[in-house]
mmCIF file of C-alpha atoms and ligand atoms in Angstrom:
data_model
loop_
_atom_site.group_PDB
_atom_site.id
_atom_site.type_symbol
_atom_site.label_atom_id
_atom_site.label_comp_id
_atom_site.label_asym_id
_atom_site.label_seq_id
_atom_site.Cartn_x
_atom_site.Cartn_y
_atom_site.Cartn_z
ATOM 1 C CA MET A 233 4.924 17.899 16.064
ATOM 2 C CA ILE A 234 7.146 17.789 12.988
ATOM 3 C CA VAL A 235 10.260 15.670 13.439
ATOM 4 C CA SER A 236 13.024 14.916 10.992
ATOM 5 C CA ARG A 237 12.422 11.910 8.843
ATOM 6 C CA SER A 238 15.705 10.340 9.784
ATOM 7 C CA ARG A 239 14.614 10.275 13.457
ATOM 8 C CA ILE A 240 11.322 8.604 12.577
ATOM 9 C CA LEU A 241 12.943 6.016 10.289
ATOM 10 C CA VAL A 242 15.891 5.307 12.532
ATOM 11 C CA ASP A 243 13.504 4.541 15.411
ATOM 12 C CA ALA A 244 11.498 2.242 13.109
ATOM 13 C CA GLN A 245 14.678 0.529 11.914
ATOM 14 C CA SER A 246 15.974 -0.057 15.443
ATOM 15 C CA LYS A 247 12.629 -1.424 16.639
ATOM 16 C CA GLY A 248 11.663 -3.448 13.594
ATOM 17 C CA TYR A 249 8.534 -1.705 12.392
ATOM 18 C CA ALA A 250 7.787 0.548 9.419
ATOM 19 C CA VAL A 251 6.445 4.108 9.204
ATOM 20 C CA PRO A 252 3.637 4.418 6.666
ATOM 21 C CA ALA A 253 3.954 7.222 4.123
ATOM 22 C CA PHE A 254 0.574 8.279 2.764
ATOM 23 C CA ASN A 255 0.116 10.366 -0.356
ATOM 24 C CA ILE A 256 -2.323 13.206 0.175
ATOM 25 C CA HIS A 257 -4.057 15.464 -2.373
ATOM 26 C CA ASN A 258 -6.079 18.070 -0.439
ATOM 27 C CA LEU A 259 -7.108 19.198 3.016
ATOM 28 C CA GLU A 260 -9.610 16.338 3.457
ATOM 29 C CA THR A 261 -7.077 13.602 2.668
ATOM 30 C CA LEU A 262 -4.418 15.290 4.838
ATOM 31 C CA LYS A 263 -6.781 15.442 7.791
ATOM 32 C CA ALA A 264 -7.985 11.885 7.269
ATOM 33 C CA VAL A 265 -4.377 10.657 7.615
ATOM 34 C CA LEU A 266 -3.496 12.920 10.551
ATOM 35 C CA GLU A 267 -6.611 12.185 12.589
ATOM 36 C CA THR A 268 -6.201 8.444 12.166
ATOM 37 C CA ALA A 269 -2.506 8.526 12.970
ATOM 38 C CA ARG A 270 -3.243 10.646 16.082
ATOM 39 C CA ASP A 271 -5.970 8.222 17.210
ATOM 40 C CA LEU A 272 -3.593 5.283 16.828
ATOM 41 C CA ARG A 273 -0.560 7.195 18.168
ATOM 42 C CA SER A 274 1.430 6.436 15.047
ATOM 43 C CA PRO A 275 4.332 8.415 13.554
ATOM 44 C CA VAL A 276 3.417 9.221 9.969
ATOM 45 C CA MET A 277 4.877 10.572 6.788
ATOM 46 C CA ILE A 278 2.777 12.820 4.555
ATOM 47 C CA ALA A 279 3.891 12.443 0.946
ATOM 48 C CA ALA A 280 3.317 14.823 -1.937
ATOM 49 C CA THR A 281 4.200 14.173 -5.545
ATOM 50 C CA PRO A 282 5.142 16.999 -7.922
ATOM 51 C CA GLY A 283 1.569 16.917 -9.232
ATOM 52 C CA THR A 284 0.161 17.385 -5.746
ATOM 53 C CA VAL A 285 2.567 20.255 -4.982
ATOM 54 C CA ARG A 286 1.448 21.915 -8.248
ATOM 55 C CA TYR A 287 -2.212 21.220 -7.472
ATOM 56 C CA MET A 288 -2.231 22.428 -3.845
ATOM 57 C CA GLY A 289 0.350 25.175 -4.311
ATOM 58 C CA LYS A 290 3.697 25.225 -2.434
ATOM 59 C CA GLU A 291 2.684 27.940 0.032
ATOM 60 C CA PHE A 292 -0.628 26.336 0.947
ATOM 61 C CA LEU A 293 0.931 22.910 1.332
ATOM 62 C CA ILE A 294 3.758 24.084 3.560
ATOM 63 C CA LYS A 295 1.458 26.219 5.713
ATOM 64 C CA MET A 296 -0.864 23.260 6.091
ATOM 65 C CA MET A 297 2.040 21.162 7.275
ATOM 66 C CA GLU A 298 2.984 23.891 9.804
ATOM 67 C CA ALA A 299 -0.621 23.764 11.049
ATOM 68 C CA ALA A 300 -0.372 19.960 11.278
ATOM 69 C CA ARG A 301 2.728 20.373 13.482
ATOM 70 C CA LYS A 302 0.801 22.608 15.872
ATOM 71 C CA SER A 303 -2.487 20.631 15.840
ATOM 72 C CA TYR A 304 -1.379 17.008 16.036
ATOM 73 C CA ASP A 305 0.765 15.712 18.861
ATOM 74 C CA ILE A 306 2.363 12.837 16.967
ATOM 75 C CA PRO A 307 5.580 12.684 14.957
ATOM 76 C CA VAL A 308 4.683 13.916 11.445
ATOM 77 C CA CYS A 309 7.167 14.338 8.642
ATOM 78 C CA PHE A 310 6.370 16.041 5.329
ATOM 79 C CA HIS A 311 8.074 14.358 2.394
ATOM 80 C CA LEU A 312 8.414 15.080 -1.316
ATOM 81 C CA ASP A 313 7.642 11.903 -3.228
ATOM 82 C CA HIS A 314 9.233 11.129 -6.653
ATOM 83 C CA HIS A 315 10.555 14.602 -7.330
ATOM 84 C CA GLU A 316 12.822 14.859 -10.308
ATOM 85 C CA ASN A 317 13.382 18.543 -10.896
ATOM 86 C CA LEU A 318 16.448 19.716 -8.972
ATOM 87 C CA ASP A 319 15.458 23.404 -8.942
ATOM 88 C CA ASP A 320 12.012 22.554 -7.556
ATOM 89 C CA ILE A 321 13.544 20.407 -4.839
ATOM 90 C CA LYS A 322 16.050 23.065 -3.828
ATOM 91 C CA ASN A 323 13.352 25.698 -3.760
ATOM 92 C CA LEU A 324 11.131 23.537 -1.565
ATOM 93 C CA ILE A 325 14.022 22.767 0.785
ATOM 94 C CA HIS A 326 14.438 26.571 1.132
ATOM 95 C CA MET A 327 10.774 26.855 1.977
ATOM 96 C CA GLY A 328 11.173 24.387 4.861
ATOM 97 C CA VAL A 329 10.409 20.924 3.519
ATOM 98 C CA PRO A 330 12.279 18.498 5.847
ATOM 99 C CA SER A 331 12.475 15.373 3.673
ATOM 100 C CA VAL A 332 12.804 14.772 -0.071
ATOM 101 C CA MET A 333 12.944 11.934 -2.572
ATOM 102 C CA ILE A 334 15.090 12.704 -5.569
ATOM 103 C CA ASP A 335 14.091 10.161 -8.224
ATOM 104 C CA ALA A 336 16.819 9.838 -10.816
ATOM 105 C CA SER A 337 16.281 6.073 -11.171
ATOM 106 C CA HIS A 338 15.642 6.338 -14.905
ATOM 107 C CA TYR A 339 19.266 7.488 -15.466
ATOM 108 C CA SER A 340 22.394 5.312 -15.658
ATOM 109 C CA PHE A 341 23.931 4.154 -12.388
ATOM 110 C CA ASP A 342 26.622 6.847 -12.436
ATOM 111 C CA GLU A 343 24.268 9.633 -13.514
ATOM 112 C CA ASN A 344 21.763 8.603 -10.830
ATOM 113 C CA ILE A 345 24.572 8.893 -8.266
ATOM 114 C CA ARG A 346 25.716 12.269 -9.573
ATOM 115 C CA ILE A 347 22.204 13.790 -9.445
ATOM 116 C CA VAL A 348 21.372 12.328 -6.024
ATOM 117 C CA ARG A 349 24.734 13.440 -4.645
ATOM 118 C CA GLU A 350 23.983 16.993 -5.755
ATOM 119 C CA ILE A 351 20.739 17.008 -3.719
ATOM 120 C CA VAL A 352 22.340 15.299 -0.720
ATOM 121 C CA GLU A 353 25.022 18.016 -0.596
ATOM 122 C CA TYR A 354 22.447 20.742 -1.063
ATOM 123 C CA ALA A 355 20.166 19.314 1.625
ATOM 124 C CA ALA A 356 22.828 18.661 4.289
ATOM 125 C CA PRO A 357 23.178 22.218 5.714
ATOM 126 C CA PHE A 358 19.368 22.390 6.059
ATOM 127 C CA GLY A 359 19.249 19.099 7.965
ATOM 128 C CA VAL A 360 16.965 17.746 5.240
ATOM 129 C CA THR A 361 16.940 13.975 4.709
ATOM 130 C CA VAL A 362 17.160 12.436 1.234
ATOM 131 C CA GLU A 363 15.669 9.258 -0.233
ATOM 132 C CA ALA A 364 16.663 7.958 -3.645
ATOM 133 C CA GLU A 365 15.729 4.906 -5.748
ATOM 134 C CA LEU A 366 17.980 2.328 -7.345
ATOM 135 C CA GLY A 367 16.318 0.057 -9.867
ATOM 136 C CA ARG A 368 12.960 0.932 -11.408
ATOM 137 C CA LEU A 369 9.358 0.263 -10.392
ATOM 138 C CA SER A 370 6.775 -0.242 -13.058
ATOM 139 C CA GLY A 371 3.269 1.268 -12.975
ATOM 140 C CA MET A 372 1.831 4.736 -12.708
ATOM 141 C CA GLU A 373 2.384 7.338 -9.991
ATOM 142 C CA ASP A 374 1.245 10.854 -10.836
ATOM 143 C CA ASP A 375 3.010 11.889 -14.061
ATOM 144 C CA LEU A 376 5.509 9.025 -13.738
ATOM 145 C CA VAL A 377 4.572 6.087 -15.965
ATOM 146 C CA VAL A 378 6.898 3.049 -16.339
ATOM 147 C CA ASP A 379 6.064 0.126 -18.585
ATOM 148 C CA GLU A 380 6.435 -3.342 -17.008
ATOM 149 C CA ARG A 381 9.156 -4.170 -19.599
ATOM 150 C CA ASP A 382 11.254 -1.269 -18.301
ATOM 151 C CA GLN A 383 11.172 -2.341 -14.676
ATOM 152 C CA ILE A 384 14.662 -3.067 -13.175
ATOM 153 C CA TYR A 385 15.262 -4.821 -9.926
ATOM 154 C CA THR A 386 17.754 -3.380 -7.435
ATOM 155 C CA ASN A 387 21.121 -5.033 -7.567
ATOM 156 C CA PRO A 388 22.271 -5.628 -3.926
ATOM 157 C CA LYS A 389 25.995 -5.058 -4.572
ATOM 158 C CA GLN A 390 25.278 -1.885 -6.500
ATOM 159 C CA ALA A 391 22.962 -0.801 -3.667
ATOM 160 C CA ASN A 392 25.920 -0.753 -1.304
ATOM 161 C CA GLU A 393 27.998 1.342 -3.703
ATOM 162 C CA PHE A 394 25.015 3.614 -4.413
ATOM 163 C CA VAL A 395 24.435 4.372 -0.710
ATOM 164 C CA THR A 396 28.170 4.920 -0.009
ATOM 165 C CA ARG A 397 28.711 7.219 -2.971
ATOM 166 C CA THR A 398 25.511 9.263 -2.593
ATOM 167 C CA GLY A 399 25.304 9.575 1.210
ATOM 168 C CA ILE A 400 21.483 9.176 1.152
ATOM 169 C CA ASP A 401 19.430 8.582 4.315
ATOM 170 C CA SER A 402 17.117 5.918 2.914
ATOM 171 C CA LEU A 403 16.971 3.734 -0.164
ATOM 172 C CA ALA A 404 13.910 2.896 -2.242
ATOM 173 C CA VAL A 405 14.208 -0.616 -3.596
ATOM 174 C CA ALA A 406 12.741 -2.306 -6.642
ATOM 175 C CA ILE A 407 11.903 -5.919 -5.759
ATOM 176 C CA GLY A 408 8.768 -6.472 -7.837
ATOM 177 C CA THR A 409 6.365 -3.938 -6.409
ATOM 178 C CA ALA A 410 4.569 -1.566 -8.794
ATOM 179 C CA HIS A 411 2.803 1.748 -8.456
ATOM 180 C CA GLY A 412 -0.955 1.497 -8.872
ATOM 181 C CA LEU A 413 -2.877 -1.726 -8.898
ATOM 182 C CA TYR A 414 -1.369 -5.121 -9.715
ATOM 183 C CA LYS A 415 -2.586 -6.855 -12.812
ATOM 184 C CA GLY A 416 -2.062 -10.359 -11.465
ATOM 185 C CA GLU A 417 -0.894 -11.682 -8.134
ATOM 186 C CA PRO A 418 2.079 -9.588 -6.985
ATOM 187 C CA LYS A 419 5.354 -11.531 -6.763
ATOM 188 C CA LEU A 420 8.173 -9.976 -4.717
ATOM 189 C CA ASP A 421 11.811 -11.044 -4.767
ATOM 190 C CA ILE A 422 12.120 -11.402 -1.018
ATOM 191 C CA ASP A 423 15.593 -13.071 -1.266
ATOM 192 C CA ARG A 424 16.844 -10.050 -3.124
ATOM 193 C CA LEU A 425 15.540 -7.819 -0.337
ATOM 194 C CA SER A 426 17.401 -9.916 2.258
ATOM 195 C CA LYS A 427 20.572 -9.520 0.229
ATOM 196 C CA ILE A 428 20.059 -5.757 -0.039
ATOM 197 C CA GLN A 429 19.553 -5.653 3.732
ATOM 198 C CA GLN A 430 22.872 -7.438 4.242
ATOM 199 C CA GLU A 431 24.632 -4.886 2.009
ATOM 200 C CA VAL A 432 22.979 -1.686 3.160
ATOM 201 C CA ASP A 433 22.637 -0.378 6.718
ATOM 202 C CA ILE A 434 20.259 2.561 6.123
ATOM 203 C CA PRO A 435 16.432 2.290 6.218
ATOM 204 C CA LEU A 436 14.882 0.704 3.119
ATOM 205 C CA VAL A 437 11.742 2.004 1.485
ATOM 206 C CA LEU A 438 8.907 0.048 -0.163
ATOM 207 C CA HIS A 439 7.080 1.863 -2.928
ATOM 208 C CA GLY A 440 3.885 0.532 -4.482
ATOM 209 C CA ALA A 441 2.345 -0.995 -1.331
ATOM 210 C CA SER A 442 -1.292 -0.666 -2.558
ATOM 211 C CA GLY A 443 -2.735 -4.098 -3.369
ATOM 212 C CA LEU A 444 0.033 -6.121 -1.726
ATOM 213 C CA PRO A 445 -1.190 -8.928 0.536
ATOM 214 C CA ASP A 446 -0.506 -8.137 4.206
ATOM 215 C CA GLU A 447 1.699 -11.196 4.570
ATOM 216 C CA LEU A 448 4.052 -9.951 1.882
ATOM 217 C CA VAL A 449 4.281 -6.477 3.424
ATOM 218 C CA ARG A 450 5.135 -8.073 6.789
ATOM 219 C CA LYS A 451 7.903 -10.108 5.169
ATOM 220 C CA THR A 452 9.438 -6.962 3.701
ATOM 221 C CA ILE A 453 9.345 -5.226 7.108
ATOM 222 C CA GLU A 454 11.119 -8.228 8.637
ATOM 223 C CA ARG A 455 13.824 -7.680 6.018
ATOM 224 C CA GLY A 456 14.646 -4.015 6.534
ATOM 225 C CA ILE A 457 11.743 -2.076 5.028
ATOM 226 C CA CYS A 458 11.201 0.916 7.376
ATOM 227 C CA LYS A 459 8.923 3.079 5.230
ATOM 228 C CA VAL A 460 5.838 1.777 3.337
ATOM 229 C CA ASN A 461 4.375 4.036 0.622
ATOM 230 C CA VAL A 462 0.629 3.913 0.058
ATOM 231 C CA ALA A 463 -1.276 6.036 -2.496
ATOM 232 C CA THR A 464 -3.703 4.163 -4.772
ATOM 233 C CA GLU A 465 -5.680 2.318 -2.078
ATOM 234 C CA LEU A 466 -6.355 5.675 -0.365
ATOM 235 C CA LYS A 467 -7.617 7.268 -3.586
ATOM 236 C CA MET A 468 -9.818 4.279 -4.301
ATOM 237 C CA ALA A 469 -11.399 4.300 -0.836
ATOM 238 C CA PHE A 470 -11.955 8.045 -1.000
ATOM 239 C CA VAL A 471 -13.703 7.989 -4.362
ATOM 240 C CA LYS A 472 -15.773 4.906 -3.420
ATOM 241 C CA GLY A 473 -17.099 6.738 -0.354
ATOM 242 C CA LEU A 474 -17.771 9.884 -2.347
ATOM 243 C CA ARG A 475 -19.666 7.969 -5.043
ATOM 244 C CA SER A 476 -21.847 6.124 -2.571
ATOM 245 C CA TYR A 477 -22.594 9.293 -0.620
ATOM 246 C CA LEU A 478 -23.656 11.166 -3.731
ATOM 247 C CA LYS A 479 -25.682 8.214 -4.924
ATOM 248 C CA ALA A 480 -27.554 8.068 -1.598
ATOM 249 C CA ASN A 481 -27.842 11.870 -1.415
ATOM 250 C CA PRO A 482 -28.246 13.139 -5.013
ATOM 251 C CA GLU A 483 -29.204 16.578 -3.808
ATOM 252 C CA ALA A 484 -26.091 17.029 -1.670
ATOM 253 C CA ASN A 485 -24.127 20.132 -2.548
ATOM 254 C CA ASP A 486 -22.153 21.021 0.591
ATOM 255 C CA PRO A 487 -18.558 19.710 0.477
ATOM 256 C CA ARG A 488 -18.374 19.784 4.276
ATOM 257 C CA TYR A 489 -20.867 16.915 4.231
ATOM 258 C CA TYR A 490 -20.511 15.133 0.905
ATOM 259 C CA PHE A 491 -16.900 14.173 1.759
ATOM 260 C CA THR A 492 -18.046 12.401 4.962
ATOM 261 C CA ASP A 493 -18.067 8.831 3.596
ATOM 262 C CA ALA A 494 -14.990 9.461 1.445
ATOM 263 C CA VAL A 495 -13.016 10.469 4.517
ATOM 264 C CA ALA A 496 -14.368 7.612 6.608
ATOM 265 C CA GLY A 497 -13.419 5.081 3.894
ATOM 266 C CA MET A 498 -9.952 6.522 3.581
ATOM 267 C CA LYS A 499 -9.425 6.536 7.341
ATOM 268 C CA LYS A 500 -10.155 2.808 7.486
ATOM 269 C CA VAL A 501 -7.387 2.128 4.946
ATOM 270 C CA VAL A 502 -4.992 4.419 6.864
ATOM 271 C CA ALA A 503 -5.781 2.577 10.102
ATOM 272 C CA ASP A 504 -5.286 -0.852 8.491
ATOM 273 C CA LYS A 505 -1.903 0.192 7.043
ATOM 274 C CA ILE A 506 -0.758 1.649 10.362
ATOM 275 C CA LYS A 507 -1.606 -1.666 12.064
ATOM 276 C CA LEU A 508 0.116 -3.603 9.278
ATOM 277 C CA CYS A 509 3.273 -1.548 9.597
ATOM 278 C CA GLY A 510 3.314 -2.027 13.409
ATOM 279 C CA SER A 511 3.673 1.739 13.874
ATOM 280 C CA PHE A 512 0.720 2.211 16.277
ATOM 281 C CA ASN A 513 1.522 3.310 19.825
ATOM 282 C CA ARG A 514 4.975 4.418 18.656
ATOM 283 C CA GLY A 515 4.127 8.109 18.274
HETATM 284 P P1 13P B 153 0.752 2.831 -4.590
HETATM 285 O O1 13P B 153 -0.008 3.877 -5.413
HETATM 286 O O2 13P B 153 0.895 1.563 -5.331
HETATM 287 O O3 13P B 153 0.261 2.658 -3.243
HETATM 288 O O4 13P B 153 2.273 3.389 -4.467
HETATM 289 C C1 13P B 153 2.518 4.556 -3.696
HETATM 290 C C2 13P B 153 3.928 4.930 -3.790
HETATM 291 O O5 13P B 153 4.827 4.153 -3.920
HETATM 292 C C3 13P B 153 4.221 6.353 -3.669
HETATM 293 O O6 13P B 153 5.547 6.650 -3.900
#
């Protein structure tokens, strides 16, 4: 079943767990997430970056999500991750996407608010929920590359003003996480997150969860994180499984079989993250 993101996240917020948002790239990765979430009875968000939408094709992706709604009896929400192009977002909202992230975090505070507000107003009549980011994460996500020197932490007081002026449904925070793998030991500004939680009453979103120690993720969930984004660890598990399968079966040429270990490896990561988020048996 497809449910609105706000319903999924508000339930998580009221009960103190987080919903994992997994980035998918094709049918195999989508099914790996959905089958694992179904087995663990977890609500789940399926995230697609602009690159994934381009790669899979809007129509295919949306039809696949419609099929997911019919085939999997758990709360599933399809979400646009790090979209920046306003026309693309509006077009996808028209096509039925229920949840979007407008990422204008690289603009000034006021410009970020103006752009996000435009999408919030556009999305409202469709019942589409909107996530936006204040501050800037470093690292690489799809076409989005931010140098460590350009990372900006979320200011808690500004976060309050940002949420009030934009009317967003959830806020992505920058507290030291990064997209992709961490170079050294990740250090999060947990006190800053507590302050943001005091200032903001909507669900908070943690980007860049790959490679974070479980203990740190738990601490963020205790302080208001209701959505945990995972991409890189899934890709790594998938390609590791694929490599080992092809190494063991050099003659393999049937994709229905040579993805077997890739999917199994990815499913294990999905299951671990669902358990870490505390979202199992909530769907
Ligand atoms: P990772 O690739 O670090 O898991 O980050 C995913 C993410 O934040 C997607 O928006």
